[in-house]
PDB file of C-alpha atoms in Angstrom:
ATOM      1  CA  MET A   1     -85.710 141.821  51.936  1.00  0.00           C
ATOM      2  CA  VAL A   2     -87.293 139.842  49.108  1.00  0.00           C
ATOM      3  CA  GLY A   3     -84.126 137.818  48.718  1.00  0.00           C
ATOM      4  CA  VAL A   4     -84.057 136.942  52.418  1.00  0.00           C
ATOM      5  CA  THR A   5     -87.705 135.922  52.267  1.00  0.00           C
ATOM      6  CA  MET A   6     -87.107 133.721  49.242  1.00  0.00           C
ATOM      7  CA  VAL A   7     -84.155 132.031  50.954  1.00  0.00           C
ATOM      8  CA  ALA A   8     -86.283 131.408  54.052  1.00  0.00           C
ATOM      9  CA  LEU A   9     -89.126 129.941  51.991  1.00  0.00           C
ATOM     10  CA  VAL A  10     -86.839 127.747  49.901  1.00  0.00           C
ATOM     11  CA  GLY A  11     -84.973 126.637  53.026  1.00  0.00           C
ATOM     12  CA  GLY A  12     -88.235 125.669  54.710  1.00  0.00           C
ATOM     13  CA  LEU A  13     -89.355 123.689  51.659  1.00  0.00           C
ATOM     14  CA  VAL A  14     -86.016 121.877  51.440  1.00  0.00           C
ATOM     15  CA  VAL A  15     -86.106 120.966  55.140  1.00  0.00           C
ATOM     16  CA  ARG A  16     -89.746 119.922  54.906  1.00  0.00           C
ATOM     17  CA  GLY A  17     -89.191 117.740  51.834  1.00  0.00           C
ATOM     18  CA  ALA A  18     -85.734 116.452  52.736  1.00  0.00           C
ATOM     19  CA  GLY A  19     -87.078 113.073  53.832  1.00  0.00           C
ATOM     20  CA  VAL A  20     -89.155 112.619  50.697  1.00  0.00           C
ATOM     21  CA  VAL A  21     -86.343 113.737  48.408  1.00  0.00           C
ATOM     22  CA  ARG A  22     -83.908 111.417  50.177  1.00  0.00           C
ATOM     23  CA  ALA A  23     -86.284 108.471  49.752  1.00  0.00           C
ATOM     24  CA  VAL A  24     -86.821 109.230  46.068  1.00  0.00           C
ATOM     25  CA  VAL A  25     -83.088 109.581  45.441  1.00  0.00           C
ATOM     26  CA  HIS A  26     -82.452 106.256  47.180  1.00  0.00           C
ATOM     27  CA  ASP A  27     -85.143 104.648  45.051  1.00  0.00           C
ATOM     28  CA  PHE A  28     -83.367 105.819  41.892  1.00  0.00           C
ATOM     29  CA  HIS A  29     -79.870 105.202  43.285  1.00  0.00           C
ATOM     30  CA  PRO A  30     -79.955 102.204  45.658  1.00  0.00           C
ATOM     31  CA  HIS A  31     -76.159 102.068  45.768  1.00  0.00           C
ATOM     32  CA  SER A  32     -76.015 105.440  47.541  1.00  0.00           C
ATOM     33  CA  ARG A  33     -77.580 103.837  50.628  1.00  0.00           C
ATOM     34  CA  ALA A  34     -74.719 101.312  50.865  1.00  0.00           C
ATOM     35  CA  GLN A  35     -72.055 104.015  51.130  1.00  0.00           C
ATOM     36  CA  GLY A  36     -72.732 104.476  54.849  1.00  0.00           C
ATOM     37  CA  GLY A  37     -75.317 104.859  57.592  1.00  0.00           C
ATOM     38  CA  PRO A  38     -77.574 107.931  57.703  1.00  0.00           C
ATOM     39  CA  SER A  39     -77.197 110.218  54.720  1.00  0.00           C
ATOM     40  CA  THR A  40     -75.349 113.340  55.866  1.00  0.00           C
ATOM     41  CA  GLU A  41     -74.526 114.893  52.507  1.00  0.00           C
ATOM     42  CA  PRO A  42     -76.388 118.131  51.685  1.00  0.00           C
ATOM     43  CA  VAL A  43     -79.786 117.615  50.104  1.00  0.00           C
ATOM     44  CA  ALA A  44     -78.944 120.375  47.612  1.00  0.00           C
ATOM     45  CA  MET A  45     -76.217 118.163  46.152  1.00  0.00           C
ATOM     46  CA  LYS A  46     -78.848 115.506  45.492  1.00  0.00           C
ATOM     47  CA  ILE A  47     -81.397 117.900  44.012  1.00  0.00           C
ATOM     48  CA  TYR A  48     -78.898 119.812  41.881  1.00  0.00           C
ATOM     49  CA  PRO A  49     -76.207 117.338  40.793  1.00  0.00           C
TER      50      PRO A  49
END
């Protein structure tokens, strides 16, 4: 049960901060924005390269 709770909490934080993380990543990597329209790649791939 603890594992499920942790996954739910982490998932909520990721969804809540996805916009901020995406903006920060684009600030550090401007070229990633030119690869296409809206970013559809998983946020986890950006956070944990």
